[in-house]
N, CA and C atoms as an extended XYZ file, in Angstrom:
477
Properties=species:S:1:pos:R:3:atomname:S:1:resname:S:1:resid:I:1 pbc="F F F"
N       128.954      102.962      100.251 N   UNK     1
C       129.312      102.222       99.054 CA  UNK     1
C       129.013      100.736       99.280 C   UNK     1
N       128.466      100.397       97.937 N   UNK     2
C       127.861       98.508       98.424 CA  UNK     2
C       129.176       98.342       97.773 C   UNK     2
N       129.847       96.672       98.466 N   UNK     3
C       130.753       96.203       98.152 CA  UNK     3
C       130.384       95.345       96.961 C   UNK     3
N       131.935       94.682       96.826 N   UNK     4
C       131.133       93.797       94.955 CA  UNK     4
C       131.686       92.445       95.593 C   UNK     4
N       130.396       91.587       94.817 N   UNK     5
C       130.202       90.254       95.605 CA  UNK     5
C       131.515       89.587       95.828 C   UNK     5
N       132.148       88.782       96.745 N   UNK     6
C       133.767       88.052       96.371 CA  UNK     6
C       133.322       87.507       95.677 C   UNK     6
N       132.650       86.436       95.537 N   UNK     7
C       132.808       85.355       94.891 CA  UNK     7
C       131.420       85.675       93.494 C   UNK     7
N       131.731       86.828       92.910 N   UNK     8
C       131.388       86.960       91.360 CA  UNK     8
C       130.877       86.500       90.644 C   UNK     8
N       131.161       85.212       90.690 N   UNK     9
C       130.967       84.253       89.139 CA  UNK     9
C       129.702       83.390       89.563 C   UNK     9
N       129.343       83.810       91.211 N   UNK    10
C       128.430       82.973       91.419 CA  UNK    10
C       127.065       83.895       91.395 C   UNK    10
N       127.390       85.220       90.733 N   UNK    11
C       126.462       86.158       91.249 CA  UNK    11
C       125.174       86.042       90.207 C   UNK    11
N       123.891       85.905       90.352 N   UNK    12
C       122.936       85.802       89.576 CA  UNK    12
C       122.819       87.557       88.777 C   UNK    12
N       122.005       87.375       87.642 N   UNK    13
C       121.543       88.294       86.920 CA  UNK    13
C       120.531       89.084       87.322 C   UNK    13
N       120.679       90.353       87.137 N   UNK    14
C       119.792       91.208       87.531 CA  UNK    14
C       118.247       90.548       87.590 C   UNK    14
N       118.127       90.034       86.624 N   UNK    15
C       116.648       89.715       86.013 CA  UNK    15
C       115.968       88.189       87.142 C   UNK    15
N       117.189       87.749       87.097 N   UNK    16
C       117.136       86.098       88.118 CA  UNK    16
C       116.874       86.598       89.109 C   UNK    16
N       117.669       87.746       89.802 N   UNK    17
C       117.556       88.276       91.380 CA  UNK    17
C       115.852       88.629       91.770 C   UNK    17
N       115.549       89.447       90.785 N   UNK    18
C       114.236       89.999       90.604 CA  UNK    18
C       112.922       88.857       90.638 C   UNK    18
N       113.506       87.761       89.805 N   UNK    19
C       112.174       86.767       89.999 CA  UNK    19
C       112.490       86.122       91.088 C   UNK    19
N       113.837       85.927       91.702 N   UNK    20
C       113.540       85.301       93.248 CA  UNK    20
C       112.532       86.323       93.913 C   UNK    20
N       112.858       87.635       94.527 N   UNK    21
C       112.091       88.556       94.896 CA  UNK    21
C       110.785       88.670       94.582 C   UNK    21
N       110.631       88.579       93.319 N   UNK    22
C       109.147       88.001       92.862 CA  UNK    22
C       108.257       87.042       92.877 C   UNK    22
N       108.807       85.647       93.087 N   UNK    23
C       108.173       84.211       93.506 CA  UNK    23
C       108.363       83.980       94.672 C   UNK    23
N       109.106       84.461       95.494 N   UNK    24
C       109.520       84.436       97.014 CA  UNK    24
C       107.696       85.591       98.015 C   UNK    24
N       107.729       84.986       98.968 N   UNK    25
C       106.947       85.639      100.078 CA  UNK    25
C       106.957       86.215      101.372 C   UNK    25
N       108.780       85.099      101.469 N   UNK    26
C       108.901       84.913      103.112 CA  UNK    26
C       110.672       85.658      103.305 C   UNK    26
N       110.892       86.717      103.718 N   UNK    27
C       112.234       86.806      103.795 CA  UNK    27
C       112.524       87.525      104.980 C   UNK    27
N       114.021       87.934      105.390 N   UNK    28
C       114.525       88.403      106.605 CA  UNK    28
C       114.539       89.945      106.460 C   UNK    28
N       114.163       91.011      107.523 N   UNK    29
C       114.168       92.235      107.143 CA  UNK    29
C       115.245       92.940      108.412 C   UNK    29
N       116.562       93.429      107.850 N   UNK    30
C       117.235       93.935      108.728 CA  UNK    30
C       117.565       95.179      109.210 C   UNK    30
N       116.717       94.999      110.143 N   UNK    31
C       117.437       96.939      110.742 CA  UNK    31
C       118.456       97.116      111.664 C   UNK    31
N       118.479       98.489      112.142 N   UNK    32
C       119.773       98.616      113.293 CA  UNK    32
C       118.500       99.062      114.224 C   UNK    32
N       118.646       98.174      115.262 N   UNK    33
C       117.796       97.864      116.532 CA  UNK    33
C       118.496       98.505      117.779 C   UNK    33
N       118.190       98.220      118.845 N   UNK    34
C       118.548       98.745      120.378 CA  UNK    34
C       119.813       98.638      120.520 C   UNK    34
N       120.452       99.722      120.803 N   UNK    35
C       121.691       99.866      121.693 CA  UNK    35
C       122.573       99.462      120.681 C   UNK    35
N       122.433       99.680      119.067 N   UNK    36
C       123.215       99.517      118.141 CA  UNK    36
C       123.174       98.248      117.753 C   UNK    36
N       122.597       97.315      118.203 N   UNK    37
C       122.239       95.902      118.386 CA  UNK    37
C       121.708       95.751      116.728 C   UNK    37
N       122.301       94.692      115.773 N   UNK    38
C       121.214       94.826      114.561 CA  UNK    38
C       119.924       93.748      114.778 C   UNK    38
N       118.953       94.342      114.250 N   UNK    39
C       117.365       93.320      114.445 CA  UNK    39
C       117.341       92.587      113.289 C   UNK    39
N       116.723       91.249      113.274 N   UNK    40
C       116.889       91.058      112.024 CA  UNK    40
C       115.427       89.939      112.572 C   UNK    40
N       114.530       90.413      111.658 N   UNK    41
C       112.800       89.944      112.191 CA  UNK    41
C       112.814       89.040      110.305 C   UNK    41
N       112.090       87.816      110.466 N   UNK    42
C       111.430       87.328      109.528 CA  UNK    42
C       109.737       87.644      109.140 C   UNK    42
N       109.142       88.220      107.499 N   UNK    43
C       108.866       89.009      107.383 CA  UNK    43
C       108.001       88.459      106.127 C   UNK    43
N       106.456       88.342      105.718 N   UNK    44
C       106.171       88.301      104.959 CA  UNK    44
C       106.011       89.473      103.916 C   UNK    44
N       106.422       89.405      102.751 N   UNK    45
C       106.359       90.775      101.890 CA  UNK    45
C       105.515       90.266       99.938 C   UNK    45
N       105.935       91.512       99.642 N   UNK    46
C       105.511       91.266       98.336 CA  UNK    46
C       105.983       92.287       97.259 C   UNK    46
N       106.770       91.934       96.143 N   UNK    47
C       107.419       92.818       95.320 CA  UNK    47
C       106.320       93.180       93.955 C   UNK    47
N       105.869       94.477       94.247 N   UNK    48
C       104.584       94.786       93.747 CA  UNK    48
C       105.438       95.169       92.431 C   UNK    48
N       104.824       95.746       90.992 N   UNK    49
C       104.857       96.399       89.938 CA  UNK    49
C       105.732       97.720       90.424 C   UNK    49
N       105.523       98.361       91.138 N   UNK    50
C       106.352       99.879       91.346 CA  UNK    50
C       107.937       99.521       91.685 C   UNK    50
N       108.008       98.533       91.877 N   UNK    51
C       109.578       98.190       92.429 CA  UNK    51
C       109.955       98.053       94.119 C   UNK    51
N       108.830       98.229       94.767 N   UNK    52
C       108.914       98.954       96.266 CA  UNK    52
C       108.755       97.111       96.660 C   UNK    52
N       109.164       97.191       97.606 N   UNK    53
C       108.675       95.532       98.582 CA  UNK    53
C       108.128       95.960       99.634 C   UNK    53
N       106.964       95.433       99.942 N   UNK    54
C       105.635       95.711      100.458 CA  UNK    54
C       105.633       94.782      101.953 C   UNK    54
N       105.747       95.152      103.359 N   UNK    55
C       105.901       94.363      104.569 CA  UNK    55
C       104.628       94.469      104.960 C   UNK    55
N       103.464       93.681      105.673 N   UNK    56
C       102.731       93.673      106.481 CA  UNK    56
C       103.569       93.373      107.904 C   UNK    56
N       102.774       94.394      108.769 N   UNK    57
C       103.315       95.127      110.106 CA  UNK    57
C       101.781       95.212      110.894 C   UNK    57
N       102.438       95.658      112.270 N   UNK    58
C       101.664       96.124      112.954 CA  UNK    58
C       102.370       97.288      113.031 C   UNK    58
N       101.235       98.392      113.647 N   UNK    59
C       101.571       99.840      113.666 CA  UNK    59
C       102.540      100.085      115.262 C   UNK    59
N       103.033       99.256      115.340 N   UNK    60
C       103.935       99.401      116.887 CA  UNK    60
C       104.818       98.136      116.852 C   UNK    60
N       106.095       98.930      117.437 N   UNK    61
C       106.902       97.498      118.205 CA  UNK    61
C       108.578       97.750      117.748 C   UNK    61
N       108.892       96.561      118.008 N   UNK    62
C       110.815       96.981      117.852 CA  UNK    62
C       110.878       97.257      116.039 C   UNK    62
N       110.208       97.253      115.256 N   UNK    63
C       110.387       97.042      113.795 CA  UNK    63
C       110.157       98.755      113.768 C   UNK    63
N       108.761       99.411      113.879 N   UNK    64
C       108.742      100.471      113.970 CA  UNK    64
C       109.441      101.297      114.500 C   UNK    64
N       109.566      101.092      115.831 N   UNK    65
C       111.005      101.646      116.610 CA  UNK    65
C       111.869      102.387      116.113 C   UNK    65
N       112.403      100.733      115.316 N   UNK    66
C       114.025      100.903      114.254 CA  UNK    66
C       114.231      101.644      113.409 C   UNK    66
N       112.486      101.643      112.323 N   UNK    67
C       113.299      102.131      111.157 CA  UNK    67
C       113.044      103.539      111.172 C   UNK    67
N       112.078      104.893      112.821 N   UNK    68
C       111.752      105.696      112.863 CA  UNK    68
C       113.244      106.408      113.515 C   UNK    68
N       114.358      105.491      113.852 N   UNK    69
C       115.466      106.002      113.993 CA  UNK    69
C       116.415      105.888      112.862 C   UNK    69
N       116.415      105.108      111.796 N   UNK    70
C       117.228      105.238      110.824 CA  UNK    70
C       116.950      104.298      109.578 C   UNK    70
N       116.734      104.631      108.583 N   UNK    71
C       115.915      103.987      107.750 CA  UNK    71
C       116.475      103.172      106.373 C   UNK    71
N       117.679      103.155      106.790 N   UNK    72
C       118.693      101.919      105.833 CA  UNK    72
C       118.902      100.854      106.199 C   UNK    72
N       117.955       99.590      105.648 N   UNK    73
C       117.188       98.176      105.899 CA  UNK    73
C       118.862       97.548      104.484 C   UNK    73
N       118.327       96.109      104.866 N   UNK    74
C       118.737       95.419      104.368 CA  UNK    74
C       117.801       94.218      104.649 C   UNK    74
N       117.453       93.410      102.859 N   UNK    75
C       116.249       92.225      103.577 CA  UNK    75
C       116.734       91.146      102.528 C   UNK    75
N       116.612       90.137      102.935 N   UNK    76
C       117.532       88.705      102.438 CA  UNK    76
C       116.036       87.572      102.135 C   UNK    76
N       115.886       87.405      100.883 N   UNK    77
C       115.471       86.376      100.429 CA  UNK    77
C       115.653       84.743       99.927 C   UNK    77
N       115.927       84.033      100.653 N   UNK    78
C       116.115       82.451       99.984 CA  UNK    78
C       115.345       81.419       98.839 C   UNK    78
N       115.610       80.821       98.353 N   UNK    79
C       115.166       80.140       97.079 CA  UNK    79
C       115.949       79.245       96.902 C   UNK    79
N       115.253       78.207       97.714 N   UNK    80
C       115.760       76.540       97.448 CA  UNK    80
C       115.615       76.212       96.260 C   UNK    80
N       116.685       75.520       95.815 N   UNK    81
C       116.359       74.894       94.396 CA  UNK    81
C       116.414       73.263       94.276 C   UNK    81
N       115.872       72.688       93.563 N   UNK    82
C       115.847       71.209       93.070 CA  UNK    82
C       117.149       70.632       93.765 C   UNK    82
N       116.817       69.751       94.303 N   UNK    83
C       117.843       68.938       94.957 CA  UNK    83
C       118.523       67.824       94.386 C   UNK    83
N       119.794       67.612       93.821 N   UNK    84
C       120.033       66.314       93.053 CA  UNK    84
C       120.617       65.012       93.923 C   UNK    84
N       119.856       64.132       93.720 N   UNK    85
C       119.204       63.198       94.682 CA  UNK    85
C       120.745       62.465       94.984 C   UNK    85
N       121.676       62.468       94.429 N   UNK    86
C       123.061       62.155       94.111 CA  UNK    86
C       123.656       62.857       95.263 C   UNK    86
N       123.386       64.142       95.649 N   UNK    87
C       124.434       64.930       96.138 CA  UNK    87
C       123.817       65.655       97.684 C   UNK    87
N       124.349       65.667       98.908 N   UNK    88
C       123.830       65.708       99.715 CA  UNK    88
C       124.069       67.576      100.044 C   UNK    88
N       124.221       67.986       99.051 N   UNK    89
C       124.471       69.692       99.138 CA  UNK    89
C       123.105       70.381       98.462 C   UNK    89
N       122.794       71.320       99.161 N   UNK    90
C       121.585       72.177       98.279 CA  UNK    90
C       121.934       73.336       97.393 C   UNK    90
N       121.303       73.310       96.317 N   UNK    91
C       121.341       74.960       95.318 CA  UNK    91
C       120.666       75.376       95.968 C   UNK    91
N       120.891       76.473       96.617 N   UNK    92
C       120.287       77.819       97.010 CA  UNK    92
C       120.583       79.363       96.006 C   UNK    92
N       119.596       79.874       95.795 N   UNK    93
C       119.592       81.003       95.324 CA  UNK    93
C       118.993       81.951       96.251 C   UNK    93
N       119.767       83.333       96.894 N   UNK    94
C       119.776       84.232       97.558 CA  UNK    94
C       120.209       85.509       96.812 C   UNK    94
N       118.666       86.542       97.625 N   UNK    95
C       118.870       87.567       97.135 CA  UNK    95
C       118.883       88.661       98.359 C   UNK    95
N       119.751       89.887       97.995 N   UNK    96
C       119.725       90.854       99.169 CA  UNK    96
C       119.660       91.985       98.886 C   UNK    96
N       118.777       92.719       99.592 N   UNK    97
C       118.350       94.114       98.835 CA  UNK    97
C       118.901       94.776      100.044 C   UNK    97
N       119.509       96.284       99.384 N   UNK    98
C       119.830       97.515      100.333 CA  UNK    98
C       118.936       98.414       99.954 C   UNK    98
N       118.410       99.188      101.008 N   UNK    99
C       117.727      100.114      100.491 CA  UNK    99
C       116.983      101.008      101.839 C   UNK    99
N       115.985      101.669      101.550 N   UNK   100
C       115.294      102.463      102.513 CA  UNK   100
C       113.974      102.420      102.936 C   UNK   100
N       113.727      102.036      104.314 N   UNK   101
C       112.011      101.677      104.406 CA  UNK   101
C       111.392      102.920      105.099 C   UNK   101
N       109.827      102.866      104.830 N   UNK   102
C       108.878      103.801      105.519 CA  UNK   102
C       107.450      103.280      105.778 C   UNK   102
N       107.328      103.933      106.575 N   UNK   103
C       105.622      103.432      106.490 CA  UNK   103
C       104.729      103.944      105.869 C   UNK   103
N       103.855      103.097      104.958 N   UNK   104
C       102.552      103.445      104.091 CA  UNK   104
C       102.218      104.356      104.760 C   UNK   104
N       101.455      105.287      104.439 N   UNK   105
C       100.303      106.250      105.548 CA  UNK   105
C        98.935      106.281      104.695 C   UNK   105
N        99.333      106.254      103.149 N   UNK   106
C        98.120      106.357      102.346 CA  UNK   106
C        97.270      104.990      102.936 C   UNK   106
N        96.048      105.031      103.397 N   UNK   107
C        95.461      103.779      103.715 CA  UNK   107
C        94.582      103.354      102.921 C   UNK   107
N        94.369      103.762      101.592 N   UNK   108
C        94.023      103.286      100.334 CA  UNK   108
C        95.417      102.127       99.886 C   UNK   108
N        96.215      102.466       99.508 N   UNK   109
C        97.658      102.111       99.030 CA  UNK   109
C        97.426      100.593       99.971 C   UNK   109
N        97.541      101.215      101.261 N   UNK   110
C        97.798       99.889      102.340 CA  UNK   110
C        96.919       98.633      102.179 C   UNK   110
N        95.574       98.653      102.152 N   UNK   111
C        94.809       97.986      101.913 CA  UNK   111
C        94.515       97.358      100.758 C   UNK   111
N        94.517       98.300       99.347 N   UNK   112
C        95.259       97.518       98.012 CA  UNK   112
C        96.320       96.518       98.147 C   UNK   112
N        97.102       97.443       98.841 N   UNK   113
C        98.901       96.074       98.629 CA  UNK   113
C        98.489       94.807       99.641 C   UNK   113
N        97.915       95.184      100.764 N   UNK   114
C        97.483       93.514      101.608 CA  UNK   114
C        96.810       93.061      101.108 C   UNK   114
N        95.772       93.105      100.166 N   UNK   115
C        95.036       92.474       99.480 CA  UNK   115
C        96.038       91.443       98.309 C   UNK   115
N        96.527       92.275       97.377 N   UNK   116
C        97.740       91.890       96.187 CA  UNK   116
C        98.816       90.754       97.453 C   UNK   116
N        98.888       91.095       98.447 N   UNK   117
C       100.037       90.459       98.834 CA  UNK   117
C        99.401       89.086       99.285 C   UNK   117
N        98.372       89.282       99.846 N   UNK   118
C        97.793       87.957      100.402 CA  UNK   118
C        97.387       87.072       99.568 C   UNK   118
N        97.067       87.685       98.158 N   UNK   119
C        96.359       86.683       96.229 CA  UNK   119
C        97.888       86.216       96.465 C   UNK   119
N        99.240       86.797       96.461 N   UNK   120
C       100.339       86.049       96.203 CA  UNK   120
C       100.845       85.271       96.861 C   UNK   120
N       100.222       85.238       98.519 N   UNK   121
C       101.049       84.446       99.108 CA  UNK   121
C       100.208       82.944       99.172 C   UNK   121
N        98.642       82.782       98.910 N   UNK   122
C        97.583       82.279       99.549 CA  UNK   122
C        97.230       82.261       98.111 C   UNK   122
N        97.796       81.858       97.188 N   UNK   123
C        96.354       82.063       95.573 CA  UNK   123
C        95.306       81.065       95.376 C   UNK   123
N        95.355       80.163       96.316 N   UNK   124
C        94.554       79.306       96.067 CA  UNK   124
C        93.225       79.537       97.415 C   UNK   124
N        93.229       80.614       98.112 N   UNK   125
C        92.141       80.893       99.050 CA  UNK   125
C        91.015       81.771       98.027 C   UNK   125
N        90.106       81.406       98.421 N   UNK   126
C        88.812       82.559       98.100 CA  UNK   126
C        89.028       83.636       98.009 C   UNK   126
N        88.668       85.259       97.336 N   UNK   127
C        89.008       86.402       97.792 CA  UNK   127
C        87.818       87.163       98.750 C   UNK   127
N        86.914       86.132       98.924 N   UNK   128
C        85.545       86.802       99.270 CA  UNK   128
C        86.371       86.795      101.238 C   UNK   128
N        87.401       85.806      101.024 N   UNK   129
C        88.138       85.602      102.870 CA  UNK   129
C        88.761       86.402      102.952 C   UNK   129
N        90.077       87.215      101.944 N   UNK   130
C        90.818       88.052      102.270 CA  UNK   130
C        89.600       89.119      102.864 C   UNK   130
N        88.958       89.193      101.949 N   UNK   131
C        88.408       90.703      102.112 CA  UNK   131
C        87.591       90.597      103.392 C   UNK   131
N        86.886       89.703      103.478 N   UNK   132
C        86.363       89.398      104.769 CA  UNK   132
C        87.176       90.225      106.229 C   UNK   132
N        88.396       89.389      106.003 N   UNK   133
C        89.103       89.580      107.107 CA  UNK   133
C        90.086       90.992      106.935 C   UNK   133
N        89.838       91.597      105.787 N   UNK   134
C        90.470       92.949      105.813 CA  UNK   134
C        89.490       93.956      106.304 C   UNK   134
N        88.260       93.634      106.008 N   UNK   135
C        87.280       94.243      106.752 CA  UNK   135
C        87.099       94.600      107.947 C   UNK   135
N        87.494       93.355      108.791 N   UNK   136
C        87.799       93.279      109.821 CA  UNK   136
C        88.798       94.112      110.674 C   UNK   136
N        89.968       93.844      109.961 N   UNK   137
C        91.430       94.700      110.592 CA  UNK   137
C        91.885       95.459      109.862 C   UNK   137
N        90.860       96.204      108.679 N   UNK   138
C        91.469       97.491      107.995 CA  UNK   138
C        92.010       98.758      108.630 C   UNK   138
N        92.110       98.535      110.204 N   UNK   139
C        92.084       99.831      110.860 CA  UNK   139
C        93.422       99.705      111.567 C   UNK   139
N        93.512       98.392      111.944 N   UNK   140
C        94.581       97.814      112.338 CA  UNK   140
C        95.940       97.366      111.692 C   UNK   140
N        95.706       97.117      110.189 N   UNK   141
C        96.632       96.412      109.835 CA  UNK   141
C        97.535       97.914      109.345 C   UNK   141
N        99.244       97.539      108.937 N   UNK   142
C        99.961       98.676      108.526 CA  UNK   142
C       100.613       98.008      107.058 C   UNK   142
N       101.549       98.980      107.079 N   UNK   143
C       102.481       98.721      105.826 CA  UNK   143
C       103.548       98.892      105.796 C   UNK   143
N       104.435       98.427      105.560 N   UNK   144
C       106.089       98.905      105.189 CA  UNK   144
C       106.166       99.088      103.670 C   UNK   144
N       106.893       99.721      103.260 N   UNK   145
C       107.906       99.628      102.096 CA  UNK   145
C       109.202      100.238      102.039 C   UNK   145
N       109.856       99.571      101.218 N   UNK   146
C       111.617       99.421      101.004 CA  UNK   146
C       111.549       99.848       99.731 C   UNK   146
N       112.374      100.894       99.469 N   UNK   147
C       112.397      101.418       98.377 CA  UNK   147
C       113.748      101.052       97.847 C   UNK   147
N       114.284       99.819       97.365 N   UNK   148
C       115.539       99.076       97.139 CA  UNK   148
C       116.832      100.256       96.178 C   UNK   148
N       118.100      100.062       96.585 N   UNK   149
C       118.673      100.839       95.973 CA  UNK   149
C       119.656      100.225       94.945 C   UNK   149
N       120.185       99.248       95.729 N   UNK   150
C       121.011       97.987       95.281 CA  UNK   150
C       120.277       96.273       95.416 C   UNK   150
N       120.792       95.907       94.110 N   UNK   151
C       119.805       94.086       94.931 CA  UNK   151
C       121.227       93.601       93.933 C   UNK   151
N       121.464       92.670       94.561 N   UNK   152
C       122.322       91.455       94.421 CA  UNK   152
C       121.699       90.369       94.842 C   UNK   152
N       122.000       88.910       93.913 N   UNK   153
C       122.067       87.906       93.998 CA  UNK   153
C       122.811       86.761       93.471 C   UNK   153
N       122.591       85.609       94.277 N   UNK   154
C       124.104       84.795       94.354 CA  UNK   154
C       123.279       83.580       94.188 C   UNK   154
N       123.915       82.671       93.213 N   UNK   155
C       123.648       81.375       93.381 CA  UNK   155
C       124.747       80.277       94.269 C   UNK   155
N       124.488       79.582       95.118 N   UNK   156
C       125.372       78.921       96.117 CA  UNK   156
C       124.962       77.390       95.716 C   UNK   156
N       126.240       76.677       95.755 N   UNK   157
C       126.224       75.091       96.100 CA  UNK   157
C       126.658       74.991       97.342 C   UNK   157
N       125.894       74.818       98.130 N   UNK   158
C       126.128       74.397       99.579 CA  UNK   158
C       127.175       72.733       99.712 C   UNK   158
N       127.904       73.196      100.348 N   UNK   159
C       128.754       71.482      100.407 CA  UNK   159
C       128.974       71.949      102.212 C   UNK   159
């Protein structure tokens, strides 16, 4: 059972949560790691049209490890907001998704979404470079996705 936020009134709208997740690139992806230990790796992603959030990975290591032992992630997005030049506290808007990850295997799928993910993170590079360099490590590169179950988000005045 997901708990309900304490502090409520600060909780953003479904729709707000979603465009952080959506204008965001860079967030924290948490698993349960070694010896019960939780991992918590920073993680470029991308919240495609299907609803899924999309990780570039390598096909090995403590990330794979984790989620081939248990596959209920939790991944935390930040979204600084405008700073009022008055006040030495930041708006932050944070979002946190529960949900379940796996690895791509379709390697059509995989290579579509690194492509889409890299136009979003990089839109102002050439695409003749992505592809270049997917060319390159199409064999190499992997995929995650989180198939979200719950997303909450919170707007915070930091003091």
């Amino acid at each position: 059972m997901i708990r309900r936020m304490r502090r409520y009134r600060q909780q953003l709208e479904d729709s707000d949560a979603i465009n952080v997740l959506k204008n965001g690139y860079r967030g924290v992806l948490s698993l349960y790691g070694d010896d019960g230990y939780p991992y918590w790796v920073p993680v470029n992603y991308y919240l495609e049209n299907d609803g899924h959030i999309y990780i570039h990975c390598a096909g090995e290591g403590h990330k794979i490890d984790a989620l081939k032992k248990y596959d209920k992630v939790s991944f935390t997005v930040l979204e600084e907001q405008p700073r009022d030049p008055d006040d030495f506290a930041f708006y932050v808007k944070s979002v946190i998704v529960f949900g379940r990850i796996h690895m791509v295997e379709d390697r059509e799928k995989v290579l579509k979404n690194v492509l889409s993910m890299a136009r979003h993170i990089f839109p102002d590079k050439m695409e003749e470079y992505y592809k270049a360099d997917l060319e390159r490590n199409k064999n190499r590169v992997h995929m995650l996705a989180i198939t979200p179950e719950y997303i909450t988000g919170k707007l915070v005045h930091e003091r």
